[in-house]
Tab-separated table of C-alpha atoms in Angstrom:
chain	number	residue	atom	x	y	z
A	399	MET	CA	-20.926	-9.164	-12.176
A	400	LYS	CA	-23.421	-11.744	-13.250
A	401	ASN	CA	-26.397	-11.027	-14.903
A	402	PHE	CA	-28.972	-13.226	-13.114
A	403	ILE	CA	-32.159	-12.758	-14.595
A	404	ASN	CA	-33.089	-10.037	-17.387
A	405	ALA	CA	-36.807	-9.305	-16.551
A	406	GLY	CA	-37.616	-7.300	-19.541
A	407	ARG	CA	-37.362	-3.526	-19.893
A	408	GLY	CA	-39.917	-0.433	-19.826
A	409	LEU	CA	-41.127	-0.688	-16.343
A	410	GLY	CA	-41.426	3.278	-15.940
A	411	ILE	CA	-42.262	3.849	-12.724
A	412	LEU	CA	-41.396	1.014	-9.992
A	413	PHE	CA	-44.284	-0.551	-7.974
A	414	LEU	CA	-42.294	-2.672	-5.738
A	415	SER	CA	-44.804	-4.131	-3.659
A	416	LEU	CA	-44.478	-7.743	-2.201
A	417	LEU	CA	-46.868	-9.745	-4.785
A	418	PHE	CA	-45.976	-7.701	-7.816
A	419	ALA	CA	-44.428	-10.243	-10.447
A	420	PHE	CA	-42.053	-9.569	-13.309
A	421	ASN	CA	-43.157	-12.219	-15.551
A	422	ILE	CA	-40.294	-14.370	-15.536
A	423	ALA	CA	-40.452	-17.825	-17.117
A	424	GLY	CA	-44.034	-17.594	-17.458
A	425	ALA	CA	-44.943	-17.058	-14.148
A	426	GLN	CA	-47.079	-14.092	-13.350
A	427	ASN	CA	-48.546	-12.835	-10.007
A	428	ARG	CA	-46.811	-15.758	-8.253
A	429	ALA	CA	-45.208	-15.213	-4.756
A	430	SER	CA	-42.245	-16.962	-3.885
A	431	TYR	CA	-40.917	-17.851	-0.244
A	432	VAL	CA	-37.627	-18.812	0.987
A	433	GLY	CA	-36.302	-19.710	4.547
A	434	GLY	CA	-35.334	-22.659	6.231
A	435	ASP	CA	-35.932	-25.299	8.644
A	436	ILE	CA	-34.820	-23.396	11.798
A	437	SER	CA	-36.502	-26.267	14.821
A	438	LEU	CA	-33.309	-26.392	16.899
A	439	LEU	CA	-32.714	-22.576	16.876
A	440	PRO	CA	-33.826	-22.150	20.425
A	441	GLU	CA	-31.498	-25.307	21.573
A	442	TYR	CA	-28.457	-23.839	20.187
A	443	GLU	CA	-29.680	-20.308	21.542
A	444	LYS	CA	-29.473	-21.792	24.925
A	445	ALA	CA	-26.326	-23.441	24.426
A	446	GLY	CA	-24.751	-20.194	23.507
A	447	ALA	CA	-24.061	-20.586	19.767
A	448	GLN	CA	-22.763	-17.471	18.353
A	449	TYR	CA	-24.210	-16.521	14.906
A	450	LYS	CA	-22.273	-13.797	12.888
A	451	ASP	CA	-22.770	-12.058	9.581
A	452	GLU	CA	-20.063	-12.103	6.938
A	453	ASN	CA	-17.787	-9.567	8.339
A	454	GLY	CA	-17.797	-11.246	11.627
A	455	ARG	CA	-20.626	-9.089	13.604
A	456	THR	CA	-22.457	-10.704	16.086
A	457	ILE	CA	-26.041	-11.085	14.953
A	458	LYS	CA	-28.082	-10.585	18.356
A	459	ASP	CA	-31.663	-12.124	17.111
A	460	LEU	CA	-31.416	-14.553	14.034
A	461	ILE	CA	-34.818	-14.598	13.020
A	462	PRO	CA	-35.583	-10.734	12.269
A	463	TRP	CA	-31.808	-10.590	11.048
A	464	CYS	CA	-32.881	-13.209	8.486
A	465	ALA	CA	-36.008	-11.273	7.384
A	466	GLU	CA	-33.783	-8.135	6.988
A	467	GLN	CA	-31.752	-9.909	4.418
A	468	GLY	CA	-34.656	-11.277	2.619
A	469	MET	CA	-35.781	-14.237	3.915
A	470	ASN	CA	-39.627	-14.490	4.307
A	471	SER	CA	-40.633	-17.829	5.651
A	472	MET	CA	-39.438	-20.529	8.286
A	473	ARG	CA	-40.138	-24.121	8.577
A	474	VAL	CA	-40.899	-25.736	12.165
A	475	ARG	CA	-41.292	-29.646	12.858
A	476	VAL	CA	-43.596	-31.233	15.434
A	477	PHE	CA	-43.383	-34.793	16.673
A	478	VAL	CA	-46.211	-36.185	18.867
A	479	ASN	CA	-44.318	-37.658	22.138
A	480	PRO	CA	-40.809	-37.595	21.673
A	481	GLU	CA	-40.120	-38.120	25.585
A	482	LEU	CA	-42.298	-41.123	25.264
A	483	TYR	CA	-40.002	-42.465	22.513
A	484	GLN	CA	-36.944	-41.701	24.462
A	485	GLN	CA	-38.301	-43.987	27.372
A	486	LYS	CA	-38.984	-46.547	25.082
A	487	TYR	CA	-35.937	-46.745	22.513
A	488	GLY	CA	-33.383	-44.486	24.068
A	489	ASN	CA	-31.017	-47.325	25.147
A	490	SER	CA	-31.881	-49.530	21.886
A	491	SER	CA	-28.990	-50.831	19.997
A	492	ASN	CA	-30.784	-50.867	16.945
A	493	PRO	CA	-29.588	-47.566	14.952
A	494	ASP	CA	-32.634	-47.276	12.981
A	495	LEU	CA	-34.731	-47.005	16.409
A	496	LYS	CA	-32.158	-45.080	18.320
A	497	TYR	CA	-33.596	-41.913	20.158
A	498	ASP	CA	-32.171	-38.619	18.418
A	499	PRO	CA	-32.410	-35.542	20.868
A	500	ASN	CA	-32.555	-33.503	17.564
A	501	ALA	CA	-36.142	-34.938	17.324
A	502	CYS	CA	-37.314	-33.228	20.403
A	503	GLN	CA	-40.151	-30.493	19.196
A	504	THR	CA	-43.672	-30.882	20.461
A	505	ILE	CA	-46.412	-28.498	19.794
A	506	GLU	CA	-46.246	-27.003	22.933
A	507	SER	CA	-42.462	-26.540	22.956
A	508	VAL	CA	-42.551	-24.732	19.554
A	509	VAL	CA	-45.009	-22.134	20.589
A	510	PRO	CA	-42.290	-19.417	21.424
A	511	LEU	CA	-40.337	-20.213	18.315
A	512	CYS	CA	-43.398	-20.154	15.960
A	513	LYS	CA	-44.309	-16.950	17.596
A	514	ARG	CA	-40.973	-15.094	16.900
A	515	ILE	CA	-41.494	-16.091	13.270
A	516	VAL	CA	-44.503	-14.597	12.419
A	517	ASP	CA	-43.706	-11.670	14.513
A	518	ALA	CA	-40.620	-11.220	12.363
A	519	GLY	CA	-43.306	-10.926	9.713
A	520	MET	CA	-42.444	-14.448	8.217
A	521	ALA	CA	-44.872	-16.954	6.789
A	522	LEU	CA	-44.963	-19.931	9.119
A	523	MET	CA	-44.575	-23.446	7.444
A	524	ILE	CA	-45.534	-26.135	10.168
A	525	ASP	CA	-44.527	-29.568	9.655
A	526	PHE	CA	-46.590	-32.329	11.188
A	527	HIS	CA	-44.300	-35.898	11.382
A	528	TYR	CA	-47.366	-37.631	12.812
A	529	SER	CA	-44.560	-39.603	14.841
A	530	ASP	CA	-42.865	-39.508	17.909
A	531	THR	CA	-39.319	-39.175	16.082
A	532	TRP	CA	-38.325	-38.844	12.803
A	533	ALA	CA	-40.562	-39.476	9.902
A	534	ASP	CA	-38.938	-40.092	6.473
A	535	PRO	CA	-38.902	-42.795	3.588
A	536	ALA	CA	-37.387	-45.512	5.603
A	537	LYS	CA	-39.605	-45.027	8.990
A	538	GLN	CA	-42.946	-43.545	9.618
A	539	TRP	CA	-43.868	-45.222	12.878
A	540	THR	CA	-46.820	-44.719	14.546
A	541	PRO	CA	-46.583	-42.611	18.054
A	542	ILE	CA	-46.509	-44.982	20.881
A	543	GLU	CA	-49.573	-43.693	22.303
A	544	TRP	CA	-51.500	-44.491	19.152
A	545	GLN	CA	-50.363	-48.027	18.471
A	546	GLY	CA	-52.997	-50.778	18.727
A	547	LEU	CA	-55.425	-48.332	17.377
A	548	THR	CA	-57.765	-49.363	14.275
A	549	ASP	CA	-57.388	-47.316	11.003
A	550	ALA	CA	-60.754	-45.783	11.598
A	551	GLN	CA	-59.436	-45.101	15.185
A	552	LEU	CA	-56.318	-43.564	13.735
A	553	THR	CA	-57.969	-41.544	11.362
A	554	ASP	CA	-60.037	-39.782	14.115
A	555	LYS	CA	-56.591	-39.470	16.018
A	556	ILE	CA	-54.972	-37.677	13.350
A	557	TYR	CA	-58.001	-35.245	12.901
A	558	ASP	CA	-58.131	-34.449	16.825
A	559	TYR	CA	-54.398	-34.100	16.842
A	560	THR	CA	-53.978	-31.771	14.116
A	561	CYS	CA	-57.260	-29.857	15.355
A	562	SER	CA	-56.104	-29.516	19.051
A	563	SER	CA	-52.116	-28.511	17.539
A	564	LEU	CA	-53.711	-25.838	15.397
A	565	GLN	CA	-56.058	-24.266	18.118
A	566	LEU	CA	-53.226	-24.118	20.434
A	567	LEU	CA	-51.349	-21.780	17.335
A	568	LYS	CA	-54.266	-19.943	17.191
A	569	ASP	CA	-55.075	-19.401	20.995
A	570	ASN	CA	-51.339	-18.023	21.068
A	571	GLY	CA	-51.808	-15.684	18.112
A	572	ILE	CA	-50.074	-17.623	15.720
A	573	THR	CA	-51.389	-18.451	12.424
A	574	PRO	CA	-49.358	-20.672	9.752
A	575	SER	CA	-49.393	-19.787	6.202
A	576	PHE	CA	-48.485	-23.170	5.345
A	577	ILE	CA	-48.818	-26.648	7.054
A	578	GLN	CA	-47.376	-30.130	6.118
A	579	THR	CA	-49.648	-33.119	6.891
A	580	GLY	CA	-46.628	-35.405	6.918
A	581	ASN	CA	-43.245	-35.441	6.290
A	582	GLU	CA	-41.650	-37.414	3.600
A	583	ILE	CA	-44.820	-39.450	3.059
A	584	SER	CA	-43.464	-41.277	-0.069
A	585	TYR	CA	-44.365	-44.563	1.361
A	586	GLY	CA	-47.266	-43.205	3.542
A	587	MET	CA	-47.372	-42.966	6.997
A	588	LEU	CA	-48.438	-44.365	10.458
A	589	TRP	CA	-47.098	-47.841	9.503
A	590	GLY	CA	-47.357	-49.373	12.812
A	591	ALA	CA	-45.039	-50.242	15.587
A	592	PRO	CA	-41.478	-50.720	14.335
A	593	GLU	CA	-41.537	-54.269	16.044
A	594	SER	CA	-44.796	-55.227	14.499
A	595	GLY	CA	-42.860	-56.618	11.424
A	596	ASN	CA	-45.414	-55.510	8.945
A	597	PRO	CA	-45.368	-51.950	8.031
A	598	LYS	CA	-48.132	-50.763	6.481
A	599	LYS	CA	-46.641	-48.918	3.234
A	600	VAL	CA	-47.969	-47.797	0.148
A	601	TYR	CA	-46.308	-47.726	-3.269
A	602	THR	CA	-47.260	-46.354	-6.594
A	603	ASN	CA	-47.153	-49.873	-8.239
A	604	SER	CA	-49.987	-51.269	-5.795
A	605	THR	CA	-53.251	-50.568	-4.227
A	606	ALA	CA	-52.425	-51.909	-1.178
A	607	ASN	CA	-52.902	-49.391	1.968
A	608	TRP	CA	-53.986	-46.630	-0.362
A	609	SER	CA	-57.446	-46.213	1.073
A	610	ARG	CA	-56.060	-46.144	4.257
A	611	PHE	CA	-53.366	-43.776	3.774
A	612	ALA	CA	-56.052	-41.406	2.062
A	613	GLY	CA	-58.178	-41.499	5.186
A	614	PHE	CA	-55.617	-39.984	7.083
A	615	LEU	CA	-54.761	-37.243	4.376
A	616	HIS	CA	-58.594	-36.321	4.289
A	617	ALA	CA	-58.618	-36.435	7.992
A	618	ALA	CA	-55.643	-33.665	8.443
A	619	GLY	CA	-56.750	-31.814	5.621
A	620	LYS	CA	-59.947	-31.356	7.248
A	621	ALA	CA	-58.729	-30.189	10.378
A	622	CYS	CA	-56.412	-27.571	8.588
A	623	ARG	CA	-59.498	-26.271	6.695
A	624	GLU	CA	-61.637	-25.973	9.916
A	625	ILE	CA	-58.883	-24.091	12.101
A	626	PHE	CA	-57.093	-22.228	9.457
A	627	PRO	CA	-58.966	-22.140	5.972
A	628	ASP	CA	-56.211	-19.725	4.556
A	629	ALA	CA	-53.384	-21.960	5.147
A	630	LYS	CA	-51.833	-23.767	2.133
A	631	ILE	CA	-51.769	-27.857	2.916
A	632	VAL	CA	-48.311	-29.282	1.721
A	633	ILE	CA	-48.075	-33.043	0.974
A	634	HIS	CA	-44.421	-33.712	1.070
A	635	THR	CA	-42.518	-36.338	-0.856
A	636	GLU	CA	-38.820	-37.103	-1.519
A	637	ARG	CA	-38.583	-39.225	-4.706
A	638	THR	CA	-37.115	-36.703	-6.583
A	639	ALA	CA	-34.478	-39.223	-8.062
A	640	GLU	CA	-37.365	-40.973	-9.565
A	641	PRO	CA	-39.439	-38.817	-11.827
A	642	THR	CA	-41.743	-41.216	-12.906
A	643	VAL	CA	-42.626	-42.548	-9.514
A	644	LEU	CA	-43.023	-39.062	-8.475
A	645	SER	CA	-45.599	-38.421	-10.835
A	646	GLN	CA	-47.374	-41.530	-10.249
A	647	TYR	CA	-47.487	-40.575	-6.512
A	648	TYR	CA	-49.058	-37.448	-7.137
A	649	GLN	CA	-51.445	-39.013	-9.627
A	650	LYS	CA	-52.677	-41.230	-7.201
A	651	ILE	CA	-53.170	-38.616	-4.684
A	652	ALA	CA	-55.466	-36.433	-7.472
A	653	SER	CA	-57.167	-39.739	-7.918
A	654	ARG	CA	-58.312	-39.867	-4.447
A	655	ASP	CA	-59.502	-36.102	-4.373
A	656	ILE	CA	-57.120	-35.402	-1.307
A	657	ASP	CA	-57.432	-31.622	-0.751
A	658	TYR	CA	-54.326	-29.628	-0.757
A	659	ASP	CA	-52.462	-26.988	-1.987
A	660	ILE	CA	-48.698	-27.764	-2.769
A	661	ILE	CA	-46.328	-30.228	-3.611
A	662	GLY	CA	-43.562	-30.311	-1.093
A	663	LEU	CA	-40.351	-32.049	-2.512
A	664	SER	CA	-37.123	-33.047	-0.734
A	665	TYR	CA	-33.852	-32.680	-2.957
A	666	TYR	CA	-30.405	-33.311	-1.458
A	667	PRO	CA	-27.794	-33.972	-4.408
A	668	TYR	CA	-25.982	-36.188	-2.438
A	669	PHE	CA	-28.983	-38.629	-1.817
A	670	HIS	CA	-30.927	-37.969	-4.786
A	671	GLY	CA	-28.391	-37.060	-7.802
A	672	SER	CA	-27.833	-34.171	-9.929
A	673	LEU	CA	-29.903	-31.241	-10.732
A	674	SER	CA	-30.449	-32.369	-14.166
A	675	THR	CA	-32.194	-35.151	-12.118
A	676	LEU	CA	-34.246	-32.634	-10.206
A	677	ASP	CA	-35.193	-30.764	-13.296
A	678	ASN	CA	-36.422	-33.956	-14.941
A	679	SER	CA	-38.685	-34.395	-11.881
A	680	LEU	CA	-39.975	-30.803	-11.894
A	681	LYS	CA	-40.641	-31.124	-15.568
A	682	ALA	CA	-42.695	-34.115	-15.143
A	683	LEU	CA	-44.927	-32.911	-12.200
A	684	ARG	CA	-45.543	-29.869	-14.504
A	685	ARG	CA	-46.642	-32.192	-17.360
A	686	LEU	CA	-49.546	-33.722	-14.962
A	687	ASN	CA	-51.060	-30.113	-15.080
A	688	LEU	CA	-52.028	-30.315	-11.522
A	689	PRO	CA	-53.309	-27.006	-10.193
A	690	GLN	CA	-51.030	-27.114	-7.036
A	691	GLN	CA	-47.694	-25.008	-7.152
A	692	ILE	CA	-44.644	-26.824	-6.048
A	693	MET	CA	-42.153	-26.328	-3.124
A	694	LEU	CA	-38.727	-27.416	-2.448
A	695	VAL	CA	-39.310	-27.924	1.221
A	696	GLU	CA	-35.938	-29.512	2.109
A	697	THR	CA	-32.442	-29.056	0.647
A	698	GLY	CA	-28.973	-28.459	1.523
A	699	TYR	CA	-25.371	-28.989	0.504
A	700	SER	CA	-22.129	-29.076	2.904
A	701	TYR	CA	-19.743	-26.250	2.838
A	702	LYS	CA	-16.991	-28.453	4.757
A	703	TRP	CA	-16.816	-32.092	3.944
A	704	ALA	CA	-19.610	-34.713	2.685
A	705	VAL	CA	-22.297	-35.315	4.519
A	706	PRO	CA	-22.452	-38.911	6.206
A	707	GLY	CA	-24.420	-41.596	3.984
A	708	THR	CA	-23.709	-39.624	0.898
A	709	THR	CA	-24.418	-41.552	-2.386
A	710	HIS	CA	-23.616	-39.043	-4.690
A	711	ASP	CA	-20.187	-37.249	-4.675
A	712	PHE	CA	-20.691	-33.951	-6.728
A	713	SER	CA	-17.319	-32.542	-4.915
A	714	SER	CA	-15.757	-32.191	-8.447
A	715	THR	CA	-18.892	-29.986	-9.565
A	716	TRP	CA	-19.274	-28.201	-6.037
A	717	PRO	CA	-16.141	-28.517	-3.879
A	718	TYR	CA	-16.875	-29.026	-0.105
A	719	THR	CA	-15.876	-25.274	0.430
A	720	GLU	CA	-17.964	-22.180	1.106
A	721	ALA	CA	-17.400	-21.285	-2.890
A	722	GLY	CA	-18.859	-24.595	-3.475
A	723	GLN	CA	-21.892	-24.564	-1.713
A	724	GLN	CA	-22.436	-21.213	-2.941
A	725	LYS	CA	-22.119	-22.588	-6.709
A	726	PHE	CA	-24.737	-25.235	-5.764
A	727	ALA	CA	-26.841	-22.580	-4.214
A	728	GLN	CA	-26.778	-20.488	-7.370
A	729	GLN	CA	-27.780	-23.068	-9.665
A	730	LEU	CA	-30.314	-24.447	-7.713
A	731	VAL	CA	-32.229	-20.972	-7.460
A	732	GLU	CA	-31.750	-20.703	-11.530
A	733	LEU	CA	-33.326	-24.310	-11.842
A	734	LEU	CA	-35.973	-23.458	-9.530
A	735	ILE	CA	-37.366	-20.187	-11.078
A	736	ALA	CA	-36.927	-21.901	-14.615
A	737	ASN	CA	-39.354	-24.205	-13.266
A	738	GLU	CA	-41.794	-21.814	-11.368
A	739	VAL	CA	-40.887	-23.558	-8.192
A	740	THR	CA	-42.380	-21.202	-5.107
A	741	GLY	CA	-40.543	-22.164	-2.548
A	742	LEU	CA	-37.071	-22.997	-1.281
A	743	TYR	CA	-36.180	-24.169	2.287
A	744	TRP	CA	-32.949	-24.894	3.433
A	745	TRP	CA	-32.807	-27.589	6.017
A	746	TRP	CA	-31.185	-27.335	9.200
A	747	MET	CA	-29.795	-24.093	8.169
A	748	GLU	CA	-29.435	-22.900	12.034
A	749	TYR	CA	-26.828	-25.715	13.049
A	750	ASN	CA	-24.326	-24.125	14.426
A	751	ALA	CA	-21.576	-26.003	16.924
A	752	TYR	CA	-19.330	-22.273	17.179
A	753	ASN	CA	-18.852	-21.705	20.944
A	754	THR	CA	-21.086	-24.787	22.162
A	755	LYS	CA	-20.705	-28.337	22.914
A	756	LEU	CA	-23.543	-29.134	20.747
A	757	SER	CA	-22.734	-31.634	17.531
A	758	GLY	CA	-24.525	-33.657	15.445
A	759	TRP	CA	-24.447	-35.599	12.070
A	760	TYR	CA	-25.302	-32.761	9.890
A	761	ASN	CA	-22.761	-30.340	8.328
A	762	ALA	CA	-24.442	-28.497	5.405
A	763	PRO	CA	-26.020	-25.589	7.116
A	764	LEU	CA	-25.907	-21.989	6.035
A	765	PHE	CA	-23.306	-20.700	9.408
A	766	ASP	CA	-19.661	-21.991	9.625
A	767	SER	CA	-19.480	-23.927	13.246
A	768	THR	CA	-15.561	-23.202	13.346
A	769	THR	CA	-16.453	-19.107	13.025
A	770	GLY	CA	-20.198	-18.902	13.726
A	771	LYS	CA	-20.182	-16.590	10.499
A	772	VAL	CA	-23.002	-17.127	7.872
A	773	THR	CA	-21.807	-18.842	4.734
A	774	ALA	CA	-21.843	-17.059	1.230
A	775	ALA	CA	-24.683	-19.302	0.208
A	776	PHE	CA	-26.857	-17.524	2.558
A	777	ARG	CA	-27.340	-14.473	0.381
A	778	THR	CA	-27.734	-16.468	-2.987
A	779	ILE	CA	-30.468	-18.530	-1.111
A	780	CYS	CA	-32.193	-15.228	0.157
A	781	SER	CA	-32.367	-13.810	-3.634
A	782	PHE	CA	-35.067	-16.418	-4.180
A	783	SER	CA	-37.367	-14.427	-2.284
A	784	HIS	CA	-37.735	-12.178	-5.185
A	785	ALA	CA	-37.831	-14.763	-8.069
A	786	TYR	CA	-41.207	-13.604	-8.994
A	787	GLY	CA	-41.966	-10.740	-7.157
A	788	SER	CA	-40.447	-7.437	-6.033
A	789	LEU	CA	-38.356	-6.149	-2.986
A	790	THR	CA	-39.993	-4.319	-0.996
A	791	ASP	CA	-43.759	-3.096	0.187
A	792	GLN	CA	-43.138	0.317	-0.757
A	793	ARG	CA	-44.049	2.304	-3.889
A	794	LEU	CA	-40.661	4.283	-4.755
A	795	PRO	CA	-40.835	7.716	-6.614
A	796	GLU	CA	-40.247	7.938	-10.594
A	797	VAL	CA	-36.534	7.572	-10.838
A	798	GLU	CA	-33.974	8.222	-13.364
A	799	SER	CA	-33.571	5.226	-15.959
A	800	GLY	CA	-30.897	2.604	-15.386
A	801	ARG	CA	-30.879	3.110	-11.183
A	802	TRP	CA	-30.214	0.179	-9.383
A	803	PHE	CA	-31.739	-0.823	-6.030
A	804	ASP	CA	-30.652	-3.717	-3.475
A	805	SER	CA	-33.005	-6.174	-1.913
A	806	LEU	CA	-34.252	-3.543	0.506
A	807	GLY	CA	-35.372	-1.312	-2.288
A	808	ARG	CA	-32.463	1.267	-1.348
A	809	SER	CA	-30.810	2.888	-4.137
A	810	VAL	CA	-27.284	1.918	-5.293
A	811	GLU	CA	-25.232	3.977	-7.094
A	812	ASN	CA	-22.841	1.322	-8.324
A	813	PRO	CA	-23.671	-2.150	-7.191
A	814	SER	CA	-20.441	-4.238	-5.975
A	815	THR	CA	-21.300	-6.005	-3.054
A	816	PRO	CA	-22.569	-9.559	-3.175
A	817	GLY	CA	-26.456	-9.587	-3.216
A	818	LEU	CA	-29.762	-9.367	-5.726
A	819	TYR	CA	-30.245	-5.823	-7.292
A	820	ILE	CA	-33.046	-4.532	-9.783
A	821	ASN	CA	-32.838	-2.120	-12.478
A	822	SER	CA	-35.430	0.760	-12.907
A	823	ASN	CA	-35.512	-0.732	-16.293
A	824	GLY	CA	-36.604	-3.892	-15.197
A	825	LYS	CA	-33.337	-5.633	-15.167
A	826	LYS	CA	-32.071	-8.105	-12.337
A	827	MET	CA	-28.492	-8.845	-11.337
A	828	MET	CA	-27.029	-11.072	-8.680
A	829	ILE	CA	-23.570	-10.471	-7.615
A	830	THR	CA	-21.961	-13.401	-6.143
A	831	GLU	CA	-18.674	-12.489	-5.348
């Protein structure tokens, strides 16, 4: 057994409500969200993928099962018109432009998935890419139908598209808790057409294109506030390997009075570096004293072999095994709690080629593609949902001092299986193996 967090003693009666806080790392009355990007789940389900628990039992419906295990939020990505992109670039010999069938989600197509998420009682995060294909630091191409528009027209288009997309969710009884206005927009977005040869990027050491970029974010944020005024707006970047650049970026965002609530970050150790690098970036952001909370909206680590394109090899620290993946997850959770980060989302957690012919380049999910079983890191990740709050929405009766409760609020006489436990004296413990 390993003491995960000692949250203090003398709680007396346990009031285990969803937003009750334990005064951990100086963070009070702070909710935490944990889950993953599961945008391809419908495709895996149609292909017959089998998801199983640790004991090899078939999981009938993955989303409510994840909620039962402690996950409380899921993320879904959205592209403008991937079909049009496929028609234009499907046969391209340029690997940077080639169509990827995994980037297939439109706002219309994700409505059923989003409905399942909110019906399971989870918080929904919508991730607008504002592109027909993957938008990331290397490519933020303007949707084909929007190419040729002036900056003013693009600003109007972003507003209209965001409004209509969110209205569609609203009309179907879906209320997102979080809305990303752009995906990994470290260098801006809507750069133009790939063939233009003059991508309209932003840099923290330059003023070029910043007014244009800020106009896009203002328009997107305005649409969010009008359709879902209570949803939290996320501005998502991935410069976690460069604490100074990251800080400068959000300072520039603040100087342009852009309305948003959450600093969203990507962190992949095999691309961005060690946990100490992430720690430095989080501390640098905290020193800015910005009012926004911080979430890690993308992360992951392999359980089998190196992710293609790996630039930092940490296999000696976290071997490419289930145990290695779990070790990374545990150290990540501890670091995020220490830095008062309020969200943790594992990217492509649903990737599962077991019993299907589906394949892809990614191999760092939370399910083993050779067995279909959930990996050991899953429950470690789930524990983050209780980082600052309690474990259940029920008020428990007064109990004998020293009693333990599991992540569902059930009394456990002698904790022994992996998971997160809370003692009636206020002590937290996580058993990892």
